[in-house]
């Protein structure tokens, strides 16, 4: 049970459980703010919101049951200062007014709901969602080093995502998120977008991986690839590992050919990712789906 402020759920104050309609209101507020703040970067906070939700979830360790999106411990040092989380303050700050507007939702539910909203508003698949995350204090911060290191290879990808409990197919499906957003020299040190439409989710990431010619970029920054035709797109060493590894490559080829298959597998894998380590009271059947602003 959650304390809803008077009026926020169309009811008088009291201890009542928020309904799907209440969560849809939160979704709508995030979506509206996304469209209002199109001055950010390529025109949308969507990519950085998705990355916040992923980095909150991707700390999960299946063996110890620690980490994951329950807790929203990235609000605190040391987790906020982990190298992998550089720049995610932009996403947390973006969501702060929404949290003020809907004080009954936990930060941890809000961050993940915002990730769902980002995917859907960027024309991606529907991501079923359920509430139940509770905020925790900084003693629950995870140690540094649980998120992937972009300079590494397929063994590292398997070690990191295997620790969360994912299989090869899911690892490739999740990586399609790199159709969105860009790298920033002042955050990761890397530079540039993966696709020509970084605020619309498509299977272009896979198509470009396979169809473009890639070579090392000649610059002073960390080792990354650039497309040899336009020199405006990039791939990380971990991205290129998906076509160097024959098993990963099979899935890259599948998703490059079939956007529907990508959307379905991406949605399934993201639902799992976003629920890692959350002690839900509700059942999987109780997941809700949100309407986009357009719908
Ligand atoms: Fe990622 N990612 N990611 N990523 N990522 C970066 C940016 C985004 C890795 C490294 C990086 C996933 C998997 C991996 C997004 C979503 C996902 C950046 C640039 C690096 C580096 C950060 C910067 O400079 O701002 C590595 C390594 C892996 C796996 O091996 C997965 C999984 C997801 C989501 C499902 C999104 C979105 C971005 C763009 C963020 C932005 O601000 O534009």
PDB file of C-alpha atoms and ligand atoms in Angstrom, residues 40-42 44-52 54-55 84 86-88 122 147-153 156-157 160-161 170-171 173-192 194 198 234 236 238-239 242 266 270 273-274, ligand 1:
ATOM      1  CA  UNK A  40      18.369  18.205 -25.427  1.00  0.00           C
ATOM      2  CA  UNK A  41      21.034  16.757 -27.745  1.00  0.00           C
ATOM      3  CA  UNK A  42      19.555  14.922 -30.745  1.00  0.00           C
ATOM      4  CA  UNK A  44      15.187  13.706 -26.876  1.00  0.00           C
ATOM      5  CA  UNK A  45      16.029  12.677 -23.336  1.00  0.00           C
ATOM      6  CA  UNK A  46      14.739   9.214 -24.345  1.00  0.00           C
ATOM      7  CA  UNK A  47      18.114   7.512 -24.852  1.00  0.00           C
ATOM      8  CA  UNK A  48      19.604   8.723 -21.575  1.00  0.00           C
ATOM      9  CA  UNK A  49      16.402   7.730 -19.701  1.00  0.00           C
ATOM     10  CA  UNK A  50      16.681   4.224 -21.143  1.00  0.00           C
ATOM     11  CA  UNK A  51      20.332   4.068 -20.124  1.00  0.00           C
ATOM     12  CA  UNK A  52      19.407   5.086 -16.551  1.00  0.00           C
ATOM     13  CA  UNK A  54      19.388  -0.227 -17.774  1.00  0.00           C
ATOM     14  CA  UNK A  55      22.227   0.808 -15.465  1.00  0.00           C
ATOM     15  CA  UNK A  84      29.771   3.735 -16.168  1.00  0.00           C
ATOM     16  CA  UNK A  86      28.726   9.302 -15.886  1.00  0.00           C
ATOM     17  CA  UNK A  87      26.071  11.553 -17.416  1.00  0.00           C
ATOM     18  CA  UNK A  88      23.089   9.731 -15.946  1.00  0.00           C
ATOM     19  CA  UNK A 122      10.808   6.419 -29.434  1.00  0.00           C
ATOM     20  CA  UNK A 147      28.337  -2.970 -15.785  1.00  0.00           C
ATOM     21  CA  UNK A 148      30.001  -3.835 -19.095  1.00  0.00           C
ATOM     22  CA  UNK A 149      33.314  -2.332 -20.211  1.00  0.00           C
ATOM     23  CA  UNK A 150      33.070  -1.251 -23.845  1.00  0.00           C
ATOM     24  CA  UNK A 151      36.759  -1.894 -24.560  1.00  0.00           C
ATOM     25  CA  UNK A 152      36.334  -5.644 -24.058  1.00  0.00           C
ATOM     26  CA  UNK A 153      35.293  -8.663 -26.176  1.00  0.00           C
ATOM     27  CA  UNK A 156      33.357 -10.126 -21.222  1.00  0.00           C
ATOM     28  CA  UNK A 157      29.835  -9.670 -22.617  1.00  0.00           C
ATOM     29  CA  UNK A 160      28.660  -9.681 -17.434  1.00  0.00           C
ATOM     30  CA  UNK A 161      25.251 -10.591 -18.892  1.00  0.00           C
ATOM     31  CA  UNK A 170      19.016 -12.090 -25.100  1.00  0.00           C
ATOM     32  CA  UNK A 171      22.449 -10.426 -25.009  1.00  0.00           C
ATOM     33  CA  UNK A 173      18.574  -8.513 -28.460  1.00  0.00           C
ATOM     34  CA  UNK A 174      19.376  -6.113 -25.605  1.00  0.00           C
ATOM     35  CA  UNK A 175      22.332  -4.671 -27.518  1.00  0.00           C
ATOM     36  CA  UNK A 176      19.930  -3.358 -30.168  1.00  0.00           C
ATOM     37  CA  UNK A 177      19.287  -0.488 -27.749  1.00  0.00           C
ATOM     38  CA  UNK A 178      22.385   1.054 -29.296  1.00  0.00           C
ATOM     39  CA  UNK A 179      20.202   2.094 -32.214  1.00  0.00           C
ATOM     40  CA  UNK A 180      19.468   4.899 -29.734  1.00  0.00           C
ATOM     41  CA  UNK A 181      21.542   7.733 -28.362  1.00  0.00           C
ATOM     42  CA  UNK A 182      25.202   8.426 -28.611  1.00  0.00           C
ATOM     43  CA  UNK A 183      28.542   8.294 -26.852  1.00  0.00           C
ATOM     44  CA  UNK A 184      29.932  11.415 -25.205  1.00  0.00           C
ATOM     45  CA  UNK A 185      33.627  12.218 -24.803  1.00  0.00           C
ATOM     46  CA  UNK A 186      32.942  13.800 -21.407  1.00  0.00           C
ATOM     47  CA  UNK A 187      31.075  10.695 -20.133  1.00  0.00           C
ATOM     48  CA  UNK A 188      32.471   7.415 -21.463  1.00  0.00           C
ATOM     49  CA  UNK A 189      35.273   8.978 -23.515  1.00  0.00           C
ATOM     50  CA  UNK A 190      33.808   7.470 -26.696  1.00  0.00           C
ATOM     51  CA  UNK A 191      32.225   9.683 -29.328  1.00  0.00           C
ATOM     52  CA  UNK A 192      29.247   9.610 -31.655  1.00  0.00           C
ATOM     53  CA  UNK A 194      25.536   4.241 -33.750  1.00  0.00           C
ATOM     54  CA  UNK A 198      19.288   8.016 -32.624  1.00  0.00           C
ATOM     55  CA  UNK A 234      30.568   4.559 -34.432  1.00  0.00           C
ATOM     56  CA  UNK A 236      32.361   0.112 -29.643  1.00  0.00           C
ATOM     57  CA  UNK A 238      31.861  -4.716 -27.570  1.00  0.00           C
ATOM     58  CA  UNK A 239      29.456  -3.902 -30.427  1.00  0.00           C
ATOM     59  CA  UNK A 242      28.646  -9.292 -31.768  1.00  0.00           C
ATOM     60  CA  UNK A 266      13.893  -6.897 -27.261  1.00  0.00           C
ATOM     61  CA  UNK A 270      13.950  -5.743 -21.409  1.00  0.00           C
ATOM     62  CA  UNK A 273      16.179  -6.902 -17.301  1.00  0.00           C
ATOM     63  CA  UNK A 274      13.927  -4.357 -15.624  1.00  0.00           C
TER      64      UNK A 274
HETATM   65 FE1  LIG B   1      24.965   0.987 -23.821  1.00  0.00          FE
HETATM   66  N1  LIG B   1      26.516   2.341 -23.876  1.00  0.00           N
HETATM   67  N2  LIG B   1      26.274  -0.512 -23.488  1.00  0.00           N
HETATM   68  N3  LIG B   1      23.420  -0.294 -23.618  1.00  0.00           N
HETATM   69  N4  LIG B   1      23.679   2.547 -24.023  1.00  0.00           N
HETATM   70  C1  LIG B   1      26.411   3.685 -24.084  1.00  0.00           C
HETATM   71  C2  LIG B   1      25.262   4.400 -24.359  1.00  0.00           C
HETATM   72  C3  LIG B   1      23.982   3.831 -24.351  1.00  0.00           C
HETATM   73  C4  LIG B   1      27.628  -0.408 -23.419  1.00  0.00           C
HETATM   74  C5  LIG B   1      28.373   0.776 -23.422  1.00  0.00           C
HETATM   75  C6  LIG B   1      27.828   2.027 -23.659  1.00  0.00           C
HETATM   76  C7  LIG B   1      23.510  -1.636 -23.404  1.00  0.00           C
HETATM   77  C8  LIG B   1      24.690  -2.384 -23.462  1.00  0.00           C
HETATM   78  C9  LIG B   1      25.952  -1.838 -23.457  1.00  0.00           C
HETATM   79  C10 LIG B   1      22.307   2.431 -24.073  1.00  0.00           C
HETATM   80  C11 LIG B   1      21.562   1.309 -23.756  1.00  0.00           C
HETATM   81  C12 LIG B   1      22.096   0.046 -23.530  1.00  0.00           C
HETATM   82  C13 LIG B   1      27.719   4.260 -24.019  1.00  0.00           C
HETATM   83  C14 LIG B   1      28.023   5.734 -24.182  1.00  0.00           C
HETATM   84  C15 LIG B   1      28.593   3.239 -23.763  1.00  0.00           C
HETATM   85  C16 LIG B   1      30.101   3.354 -23.614  1.00  0.00           C
HETATM   86  C17 LIG B   1      27.781   6.488 -22.872  1.00  0.00           C
HETATM   87  C18 LIG B   1      28.070   7.960 -22.990  1.00  0.00           C
HETATM   88  O1  LIG B   1      29.192   8.321 -23.356  1.00  0.00           O
HETATM   89  O2  LIG B   1      27.138   8.759 -22.727  1.00  0.00           O
HETATM   90  C19 LIG B   1      28.222  -1.744 -23.364  1.00  0.00           C
HETATM   91  C20 LIG B   1      29.703  -2.028 -23.272  1.00  0.00           C
HETATM   92  C21 LIG B   1      27.175  -2.626 -23.402  1.00  0.00           C
HETATM   93  C22 LIG B   1      27.204  -4.109 -23.412  1.00  0.00           C
HETATM   94  O3  LIG B   1      28.224  -4.746 -23.586  1.00  0.00           O
HETATM   95  C23 LIG B   1      22.204  -2.168 -23.122  1.00  0.00           C
HETATM   96  C24 LIG B   1      21.906  -3.640 -22.791  1.00  0.00           C
HETATM   97  C25 LIG B   1      21.325  -1.116 -23.196  1.00  0.00           C
HETATM   98  C26 LIG B   1      19.836  -1.086 -22.956  1.00  0.00           C
HETATM   99  C27 LIG B   1      19.040  -2.127 -23.073  1.00  0.00           C
HETATM  100  C28 LIG B   1      21.733   3.690 -24.488  1.00  0.00           C
HETATM  101  C29 LIG B   1      20.250   3.984 -24.733  1.00  0.00           C
HETATM  102  C30 LIG B   1      22.802   4.570 -24.671  1.00  0.00           C
HETATM  103  C31 LIG B   1      22.743   6.028 -25.146  1.00  0.00           C
HETATM  104  C32 LIG B   1      22.751   6.977 -23.982  1.00  0.00           C
HETATM  105  C33 LIG B   1      22.725   8.427 -24.390  1.00  0.00           C
HETATM  106  O4  LIG B   1      22.926   9.263 -23.501  1.00  0.00           O
HETATM  107  O5  LIG B   1      22.502   8.760 -25.554  1.00  0.00           O
END
